[in-house]
PDB file of C-alpha atoms in Angstrom:
ATOM      1  CA  UNK M   1    -128.951 -56.267 -74.096  1.00 47.00           C
ATOM      2  CA  UNK M   2    -128.914 -54.680 -70.956  1.00 48.00           C
ATOM      3  CA  UNK M   3    -126.423 -51.781 -70.189  1.00 45.00           C
ATOM      4  CA  UNK M   4    -124.983 -52.616 -73.335  1.00 46.00           C
ATOM      5  CA  UNK M   5    -123.750 -49.220 -73.152  1.00 47.00           C
ATOM      6  CA  UNK M   6    -121.136 -49.047 -71.557  1.00 47.00           C
ATOM      7  CA  UNK M   7    -119.927 -53.049 -72.868  1.00 44.00           C
ATOM      8  CA  UNK M   8    -119.970 -51.057 -75.723  1.00 41.00           C
ATOM      9  CA  UNK M   9    -117.712 -48.361 -74.713  1.00 46.00           C
ATOM     10  CA  UNK M  10    -115.324 -50.013 -73.549  1.00 47.00           C
ATOM     11  CA  UNK M  11    -114.802 -51.474 -76.946  1.00 48.00           C
ATOM     12  CA  UNK M  12    -113.863 -48.126 -79.156  1.00 49.00           C
ATOM     13  CA  UNK M  13    -118.073 -47.900 -79.655  1.00 49.00           C
ATOM     14  CA  UNK M  14    -118.230 -50.054 -82.176  1.00 52.00           C
ATOM     15  CA  UNK M  15    -122.075 -48.174 -83.094  1.00 51.00           C
ATOM     16  CA  UNK M  16    -122.604 -50.814 -85.684  1.00 53.00           C
ATOM     17  CA  UNK M  17    -122.849 -53.297 -83.560  1.00 55.00           C
ATOM     18  CA  UNK M  18    -124.690 -52.071 -81.103  1.00 52.00           C
ATOM     19  CA  UNK M  19    -128.417 -53.048 -81.772  1.00 53.00           C
ATOM     20  CA  UNK M  20    -130.169 -49.705 -82.647  1.00 51.00           C
ATOM     21  CA  UNK M  21    -132.653 -47.826 -79.463  1.00 50.00           C
ATOM     22  CA  UNK M  22    -135.352 -50.997 -78.842  1.00 53.00           C
ATOM     23  CA  UNK M  23    -138.236 -49.791 -81.340  1.00 56.00           C
ATOM     24  CA  UNK M  24    -141.203 -51.321 -79.630  1.00 63.00           C
ATOM     25  CA  UNK M  25    -142.739 -54.554 -81.934  1.00 70.00           C
ATOM     26  CA  UNK M  26    -146.090 -54.410 -82.379  1.00 73.00           C
ATOM     27  CA  UNK M  27    -148.418 -55.559 -80.989  1.00 77.00           C
ATOM     28  CA  UNK M  28    -150.032 -59.324 -82.270  1.00 79.00           C
ATOM     29  CA  UNK M  29    -153.269 -56.551 -82.335  1.00 78.00           C
ATOM     30  CA  UNK M  30    -151.780 -53.538 -84.307  1.00 79.00           C
ATOM     31  CA  UNK M  31    -149.898 -56.613 -86.412  1.00 82.00           C
ATOM     32  CA  UNK M  32    -153.609 -58.090 -87.145  1.00 84.00           C
ATOM     33  CA  UNK M  33    -154.479 -54.644 -87.959  1.00 83.00           C
ATOM     34  CA  UNK M  34    -151.484 -53.967 -90.384  1.00 89.00           C
ATOM     35  CA  UNK M  35    -151.907 -56.827 -92.494  1.00 91.00           C
ATOM     36  CA  UNK M  36    -156.069 -55.884 -92.195  1.00 91.00           C
ATOM     37  CA  UNK M  37    -155.626 -52.353 -93.599  1.00 90.00           C
ATOM     38  CA  UNK M  38    -152.827 -53.604 -96.309  1.00 93.00           C
ATOM     39  CA  UNK M  39    -155.486 -56.742 -97.714  1.00 94.00           C
ATOM     40  CA  UNK M  40    -158.035 -54.503 -97.668  1.00 93.00           C
ATOM     41  CA  UNK M  41    -155.603 -51.349 -99.178  1.00 91.00           C
ATOM     42  CA  UNK M  42    -155.163 -53.945-102.371  1.00 94.00           C
ATOM     43  CA  UNK M  43    -158.184 -55.616-102.445  1.00 95.00           C
ATOM     44  CA  UNK M  44    -160.164 -52.369-102.911  1.00 94.00           C
ATOM     45  CA  UNK M  45    -158.187 -51.390-106.045  1.00 94.00           C
ATOM     46  CA  UNK M  46    -157.984 -55.607-107.276  1.00 95.00           C
ATOM     47  CA  UNK M  47    -161.905 -55.660-106.305  1.00 95.00           C
ATOM     48  CA  UNK M  48    -162.755 -52.632-109.007  1.00 94.00           C
ATOM     49  CA  UNK M  49    -163.356 -53.562-112.845  1.00 93.00           C
ATOM     50  CA  UNK M  50    -160.480 -53.539-114.644  1.00 91.00           C
ATOM     51  CA  UNK M  51    -160.468 -50.872-117.087  1.00 91.00           C
ATOM     52  CA  UNK M  52    -161.752 -50.736-121.054  1.00 90.00           C
ATOM     53  CA  UNK M  53    -158.326 -50.051-121.837  1.00 89.00           C
ATOM     54  CA  UNK M  54    -156.522 -51.788-120.187  1.00 90.00           C
ATOM     55  CA  UNK M  55    -158.400 -55.491-121.992  1.00 86.00           C
ATOM     56  CA  UNK M  56    -158.852 -53.249-125.223  1.00 87.00           C
ATOM     57  CA  UNK M  57    -155.052 -52.996-124.793  1.00 82.00           C
ATOM     58  CA  UNK M  58    -154.556 -57.182-125.635  1.00 79.00           C
ATOM     59  CA  UNK M  59    -156.909 -57.141-127.894  1.00 80.00           C
ATOM     60  CA  UNK M  60    -155.320 -55.069-129.448  1.00 79.00           C
ATOM     61  CA  UNK M  61    -151.594 -56.502-129.117  1.00 69.00           C
ATOM     62  CA  UNK M  62    -153.112 -60.063-129.309  1.00 65.00           C
ATOM     63  CA  UNK M  63    -153.974 -58.856-132.961  1.00 68.00           C
ATOM     64  CA  UNK M  64    -150.083 -58.053-133.609  1.00 62.00           C
ATOM     65  CA  UNK M  65    -147.683 -60.388-134.591  1.00 57.00           C
ATOM     66  CA  UNK M  66    -145.512 -61.438-130.684  1.00 50.00           C
ATOM     67  CA  UNK M  67    -141.948 -61.737-132.502  1.00 49.00           C
ATOM     68  CA  UNK M  68    -140.140 -58.495-132.419  1.00 44.00           C
TER      69      UNK M  68
ATOM     70  CA  UNK V   1    -161.474 -69.195-130.148  1.00 43.00           C
ATOM     71  CA  UNK V   2    -157.606 -69.958-130.908  1.00 37.00           C
ATOM     72  CA  UNK V   3    -157.177 -70.625-134.181  1.00 42.00           C
ATOM     73  CA  UNK V   4    -153.713 -71.171-133.640  1.00 38.00           C
ATOM     74  CA  UNK V   5    -154.570 -74.159-132.346  1.00 36.00           C
ATOM     75  CA  UNK V   6    -151.228 -75.400-130.167  1.00 39.00           C
ATOM     76  CA  UNK V   7    -149.983 -71.549-129.510  1.00 44.00           C
ATOM     77  CA  UNK V   8    -149.658 -70.101-126.640  1.00 54.00           C
ATOM     78  CA  UNK V   9    -151.236 -67.271-126.848  1.00 66.00           C
ATOM     79  CA  UNK V  10    -154.627 -67.656-125.737  1.00 76.00           C
ATOM     80  CA  UNK V  11    -153.962 -68.920-122.579  1.00 82.00           C
ATOM     81  CA  UNK V  12    -151.226 -66.389-121.881  1.00 83.00           C
ATOM     82  CA  UNK V  13    -154.013 -63.700-122.405  1.00 84.00           C
ATOM     83  CA  UNK V  14    -156.299 -65.487-120.413  1.00 87.00           C
ATOM     84  CA  UNK V  15    -153.157 -65.164-117.874  1.00 90.00           C
ATOM     85  CA  UNK V  16    -152.736 -61.550-118.366  1.00 91.00           C
ATOM     86  CA  UNK V  17    -156.348 -60.308-118.116  1.00 91.00           C
ATOM     87  CA  UNK V  18    -156.933 -62.479-114.772  1.00 93.00           C
ATOM     88  CA  UNK V  19    -153.308 -60.777-113.140  1.00 95.00           C
ATOM     89  CA  UNK V  20    -154.535 -56.963-114.785  1.00 96.00           C
ATOM     90  CA  UNK V  21    -156.768 -56.682-111.171  1.00 96.00           C
ATOM     91  CA  UNK V  22    -153.498 -57.215-109.237  1.00 96.00           C
ATOM     92  CA  UNK V  23    -151.361 -55.237-111.281  1.00 97.00           C
ATOM     93  CA  UNK V  24    -153.611 -52.099-110.723  1.00 96.00           C
ATOM     94  CA  UNK V  25    -153.307 -52.814-106.901  1.00 95.00           C
ATOM     95  CA  UNK V  26    -150.021 -52.897-106.749  1.00 95.00           C
ATOM     96  CA  UNK V  27    -149.454 -50.493-109.318  1.00 93.00           C
ATOM     97  CA  UNK V  28    -151.784 -47.589-107.665  1.00 90.00           C
ATOM     98  CA  UNK V  29    -149.544 -48.849-104.133  1.00 87.00           C
ATOM     99  CA  UNK V  30    -146.525 -47.978-106.069  1.00 84.00           C
ATOM    100  CA  UNK V  31    -147.303 -44.565-107.327  1.00 82.00           C
ATOM    101  CA  UNK V  32    -149.981 -43.516-105.228  1.00 78.00           C
ATOM    102  CA  UNK V  33    -152.475 -42.258-108.439  1.00 81.00           C
ATOM    103  CA  UNK V  34    -154.616 -43.713-110.179  1.00 83.00           C
ATOM    104  CA  UNK V  35    -154.098 -42.733-113.230  1.00 84.00           C
ATOM    105  CA  UNK V  36    -150.288 -43.225-113.909  1.00 88.00           C
ATOM    106  CA  UNK V  37    -151.463 -46.564-111.865  1.00 92.00           C
ATOM    107  CA  UNK V  38    -152.683 -47.419-115.271  1.00 93.00           C
ATOM    108  CA  UNK V  39    -150.838 -46.320-117.235  1.00 93.00           C
ATOM    109  CA  UNK V  40    -148.374 -48.295-115.895  1.00 94.00           C
ATOM    110  CA  UNK V  41    -149.921 -51.790-116.233  1.00 95.00           C
ATOM    111  CA  UNK V  42    -150.273 -50.847-119.582  1.00 94.00           C
ATOM    112  CA  UNK V  43    -147.192 -50.564-120.446  1.00 94.00           C
ATOM    113  CA  UNK V  44    -146.123 -53.902-118.152  1.00 95.00           C
ATOM    114  CA  UNK V  45    -149.292 -55.873-120.030  1.00 94.00           C
ATOM    115  CA  UNK V  46    -147.447 -54.870-123.664  1.00 92.00           C
ATOM    116  CA  UNK V  47    -143.651 -55.415-122.143  1.00 94.00           C
ATOM    117  CA  UNK V  48    -144.334 -58.804-120.975  1.00 94.00           C
ATOM    118  CA  UNK V  49    -145.843 -59.759-124.345  1.00 90.00           C
ATOM    119  CA  UNK V  50    -142.681 -58.970-126.279  1.00 91.00           C
ATOM    120  CA  UNK V  51    -141.180 -59.941-123.928  1.00 93.00           C
ATOM    121  CA  UNK V  52    -142.918 -63.411-122.721  1.00 91.00           C
ATOM    122  CA  UNK V  53    -140.339 -65.724-124.346  1.00 91.00           C
ATOM    123  CA  UNK V  54    -138.065 -64.468-121.238  1.00 93.00           C
ATOM    124  CA  UNK V  55    -141.053 -65.830-118.540  1.00 93.00           C
ATOM    125  CA  UNK V  56    -139.801 -69.322-116.991  1.00 91.00           C
ATOM    126  CA  UNK V  57    -142.368 -71.737-117.315  1.00 88.00           C
ATOM    127  CA  UNK V  58    -143.367 -72.946-113.662  1.00 88.00           C
ATOM    128  CA  UNK V  59    -142.563 -70.153-112.062  1.00 90.00           C
ATOM    129  CA  UNK V  60    -145.189 -67.467-110.630  1.00 93.00           C
ATOM    130  CA  UNK V  61    -146.590 -65.648-113.243  1.00 95.00           C
ATOM    131  CA  UNK V  62    -148.431 -62.845-110.875  1.00 95.00           C
ATOM    132  CA  UNK V  63    -144.556 -62.350-109.592  1.00 96.00           C
ATOM    133  CA  UNK V  64    -142.672 -61.754-113.287  1.00 96.00           C
ATOM    134  CA  UNK V  65    -145.320 -59.580-114.200  1.00 97.00           C
ATOM    135  CA  UNK V  66    -145.107 -57.535-110.402  1.00 97.00           C
ATOM    136  CA  UNK V  67    -140.986 -57.339-111.012  1.00 96.00           C
ATOM    137  CA  UNK V  68    -141.951 -55.703-114.858  1.00 96.00           C
ATOM    138  CA  UNK V  69    -144.062 -53.208-113.610  1.00 96.00           C
ATOM    139  CA  UNK V  70    -142.012 -52.918-110.079  1.00 95.00           C
ATOM    140  CA  UNK V  71    -138.921 -52.191-113.146  1.00 94.00           C
ATOM    141  CA  UNK V  72    -141.172 -50.166-115.230  1.00 94.00           C
ATOM    142  CA  UNK V  73    -142.189 -48.014-112.596  1.00 92.00           C
ATOM    143  CA  UNK V  74    -138.312 -47.173-111.974  1.00 90.00           C
ATOM    144  CA  UNK V  75    -137.190 -46.553-114.456  1.00 87.00           C
ATOM    145  CA  UNK V  76    -139.936 -44.727-116.285  1.00 72.00           C
ATOM    146  CA  UNK V  77    -142.136 -42.749-113.335  1.00 53.00           C
ATOM    147  CA  UNK V  78    -139.384 -41.943-110.922  1.00 57.00           C
ATOM    148  CA  UNK V  79    -138.896 -38.777-112.977  1.00 60.00           C
ATOM    149  CA  UNK V  80    -142.526 -37.501-112.442  1.00 59.00           C
ATOM    150  CA  UNK V  81    -142.233 -38.456-109.090  1.00 52.00           C
ATOM    151  CA  UNK V  82    -141.488 -35.033-107.489  1.00 52.00           C
ATOM    152  CA  UNK V  83    -145.772 -34.541-108.195  1.00 52.00           C
ATOM    153  CA  UNK V  84    -145.951 -36.864-105.059  1.00 51.00           C
ATOM    154  CA  UNK V  85    -150.096 -38.529-105.092  1.00 51.00           C
ATOM    155  CA  UNK V  86    -151.840 -35.776-103.405  1.00 47.00           C
ATOM    156  CA  UNK V  87    -153.304 -38.512-100.573  1.00 46.00           C
ATOM    157  CA  UNK V  88    -155.914 -36.541 -98.555  1.00 43.00           C
ATOM    158  CA  UNK V  89    -157.256 -35.722-102.509  1.00 45.00           C
ATOM    159  CA  UNK V  90    -158.985 -37.561-105.003  1.00 46.00           C
ATOM    160  CA  UNK V  91    -156.916 -40.961-104.359  1.00 48.00           C
ATOM    161  CA  UNK V  92    -157.456 -41.444-100.977  1.00 46.00           C
ATOM    162  CA  UNK V  93    -161.413 -39.905-101.598  1.00 46.00           C
ATOM    163  CA  UNK V  94    -161.628 -42.971-104.304  1.00 47.00           C
ATOM    164  CA  UNK V  95    -160.016 -45.703-102.255  1.00 47.00           C
ATOM    165  CA  UNK V  96    -162.036 -44.982 -99.414  1.00 44.00           C
ATOM    166  CA  UNK V  97    -165.282 -44.742-101.276  1.00 43.00           C
ATOM    167  CA  UNK V  98    -164.223 -48.380-101.354  1.00 43.00           C
ATOM    168  CA  UNK V  99    -163.943 -49.282 -98.083  1.00 42.00           C
ATOM    169  CA  UNK V 100    -165.472 -50.555 -95.463  1.00 44.00           C
ATOM    170  CA  UNK V 101    -168.101 -47.154 -93.696  1.00 44.00           C
ATOM    171  CA  UNK V 102    -166.232 -48.074 -90.462  1.00 47.00           C
ATOM    172  CA  UNK V 103    -163.238 -48.291 -91.879  1.00 47.00           C
ATOM    173  CA  UNK V 104    -163.316 -45.138 -92.914  1.00 47.00           C
ATOM    174  CA  UNK V 105    -160.840 -43.533 -90.812  1.00 48.00           C
ATOM    175  CA  UNK V 106    -159.126 -46.632 -89.840  1.00 54.00           C
ATOM    176  CA  UNK V 107    -158.001 -46.659 -93.657  1.00 55.00           C
ATOM    177  CA  UNK V 108    -156.919 -42.733 -94.124  1.00 55.00           C
ATOM    178  CA  UNK V 109    -155.091 -42.700 -91.115  1.00 75.00           C
ATOM    179  CA  UNK V 110    -153.535 -46.389 -92.600  1.00 83.00           C
ATOM    180  CA  UNK V 111    -152.496 -44.748 -95.713  1.00 80.00           C
ATOM    181  CA  UNK V 112    -150.830 -41.600 -94.221  1.00 80.00           C
ATOM    182  CA  UNK V 113    -148.891 -43.850 -91.971  1.00 85.00           C
ATOM    183  CA  UNK V 114    -148.084 -46.160 -94.890  1.00 87.00           C
ATOM    184  CA  UNK V 115    -146.794 -42.653 -97.124  1.00 82.00           C
ATOM    185  CA  UNK V 116    -144.406 -42.139 -94.214  1.00 86.00           C
ATOM    186  CA  UNK V 117    -142.278 -45.108 -95.388  1.00 90.00           C
ATOM    187  CA  UNK V 118    -139.395 -45.477 -96.769  1.00 92.00           C
ATOM    188  CA  UNK V 119    -140.686 -46.857-100.059  1.00 89.00           C
ATOM    189  CA  UNK V 120    -138.151 -49.950-100.209  1.00 93.00           C
ATOM    190  CA  UNK V 121    -140.481 -50.435 -96.116  1.00 95.00           C
ATOM    191  CA  UNK V 122    -143.665 -50.078 -97.631  1.00 93.00           C
ATOM    192  CA  UNK V 123    -143.838 -52.009-101.095  1.00 94.00           C
ATOM    193  CA  UNK V 124    -141.972 -55.197 -98.785  1.00 96.00           C
ATOM    194  CA  UNK V 125    -145.450 -54.544 -96.819  1.00 95.00           C
ATOM    195  CA  UNK V 126    -147.969 -54.476 -99.971  1.00 95.00           C
ATOM    196  CA  UNK V 127    -145.322 -57.250-101.618  1.00 96.00           C
ATOM    197  CA  UNK V 128    -145.497 -59.760 -98.531  1.00 96.00           C
ATOM    198  CA  UNK V 129    -149.000 -58.268 -96.183  1.00 93.00           C
ATOM    199  CA  UNK V 130    -150.901 -57.968 -99.254  1.00 93.00           C
ATOM    200  CA  UNK V 131    -150.395 -59.423-102.395  1.00 93.00           C
ATOM    201  CA  UNK V 132    -149.956 -62.459-101.558  1.00 90.00           C
ATOM    202  CA  UNK V 133    -146.409 -63.605-102.547  1.00 95.00           C
ATOM    203  CA  UNK V 134    -143.820 -64.972-100.238  1.00 96.00           C
ATOM    204  CA  UNK V 135    -140.934 -64.075 -99.212  1.00 97.00           C
ATOM    205  CA  UNK V 136    -138.246 -65.731-101.819  1.00 96.00           C
ATOM    206  CA  UNK V 137    -141.218 -64.070-104.520  1.00 96.00           C
ATOM    207  CA  UNK V 138    -141.161 -60.506-102.806  1.00 97.00           C
ATOM    208  CA  UNK V 139    -136.667 -60.926-102.970  1.00 97.00           C
ATOM    209  CA  UNK V 140    -136.982 -60.980-105.387  1.00 95.00           C
ATOM    210  CA  UNK V 141    -138.442 -59.183-107.665  1.00 96.00           C
ATOM    211  CA  UNK V 142    -137.452 -56.531-105.613  1.00 95.00           C
ATOM    212  CA  UNK V 143    -133.447 -57.686-106.379  1.00 94.00           C
ATOM    213  CA  UNK V 144    -132.757 -58.288-102.813  1.00 97.00           C
ATOM    214  CA  UNK V 145    -131.806 -61.082-100.276  1.00 98.00           C
ATOM    215  CA  UNK V 146    -134.865 -62.735 -98.452  1.00 98.00           C
ATOM    216  CA  UNK V 147    -133.618 -61.845 -95.178  1.00 98.00           C
ATOM    217  CA  UNK V 148    -133.643 -57.742 -96.464  1.00 98.00           C
ATOM    218  CA  UNK V 149    -136.691 -58.377 -97.340  1.00 98.00           C
ATOM    219  CA  UNK V 150    -137.668 -60.332 -94.004  1.00 97.00           C
ATOM    220  CA  UNK V 151    -135.675 -56.379 -92.349  1.00 97.00           C
ATOM    221  CA  UNK V 152    -137.610 -55.156 -94.201  1.00 97.00           C
ATOM    222  CA  UNK V 153    -141.646 -55.431 -93.724  1.00 96.00           C
ATOM    223  CA  UNK V 154    -139.814 -55.738 -90.357  1.00 95.00           C
ATOM    224  CA  UNK V 155    -138.991 -52.733 -89.936  1.00 95.00           C
ATOM    225  CA  UNK V 156    -141.871 -51.595 -92.294  1.00 95.00           C
ATOM    226  CA  UNK V 157    -144.833 -53.386 -89.924  1.00 93.00           C
ATOM    227  CA  UNK V 158    -142.710 -52.187 -86.740  1.00 92.00           C
ATOM    228  CA  UNK V 159    -142.813 -48.078 -87.575  1.00 91.00           C
ATOM    229  CA  UNK V 160    -146.302 -48.625 -89.137  1.00 89.00           C
ATOM    230  CA  UNK V 161    -147.172 -49.881 -85.394  1.00 87.00           C
ATOM    231  CA  UNK V 162    -145.362 -46.652 -83.965  1.00 85.00           C
ATOM    232  CA  UNK V 163    -147.121 -45.114 -86.444  1.00 84.00           C
ATOM    233  CA  UNK V 164    -150.879 -46.108 -85.784  1.00 80.00           C
ATOM    234  CA  UNK V 165    -150.003 -46.624 -82.192  1.00 73.00           C
ATOM    235  CA  UNK V 166    -149.707 -42.663 -81.699  1.00 56.00           C
ATOM    236  CA  UNK V 167    -153.483 -42.971 -82.405  1.00 48.00           C
ATOM    237  CA  UNK V 168    -154.880 -46.359 -80.612  1.00 46.00           C
ATOM    238  CA  UNK V 169    -157.984 -47.435 -82.940  1.00 46.00           C
ATOM    239  CA  UNK V 170    -161.124 -49.181 -81.645  1.00 49.00           C
ATOM    240  CA  UNK V 171    -161.519 -52.220 -83.240  1.00 47.00           C
TER     241      UNK V 171
END
């Protein structure tokens, strides 16, 4: 990976093979934090009471013949 | 309760009802708009019932529903996407009111950062990081290879890490 820029030029700068500028991987702390936040965001909505209109819809659809 | 004896309708309905909270969470994540999210879920439920025969028994029902929801979103809702959700306004306010007090600032920053990601990476992070689906299931939902899903998650994490790292958040 080191000194890649030199060698890749020699080989005609096939940029598709050259690793993109190394983006520093997130530290384990940041990774944890991302995971925690994603879950918090998702669960915040998932833990809300289901709006009546959605359960009512299922009740209504249930009365109708499902075969179409 | 189930009048039709062996008819699976009662069970299907129970499974659908049980899936609604996660469907809503996914819909909000995708659309960034709570009202639209419920429309999305409504359409998904109706479509799922109409196409229940195409569900393969033994596979993950939630993943099947997520795929429907995602298709509904990208076919019917993308047109309206120009109306960018107000990420600082009503939507975030409702969300953060649900979040822990301690996480308040942190949470807003995170939401903003997430919105800055390309949608495929955002979606991948939500499916893998939050919804509890496997890479295989998420890849199927997004109609991509498992490796692609992994790479989206990885790139999304890296980008988020950069965005969040710019303003370190004490733990």
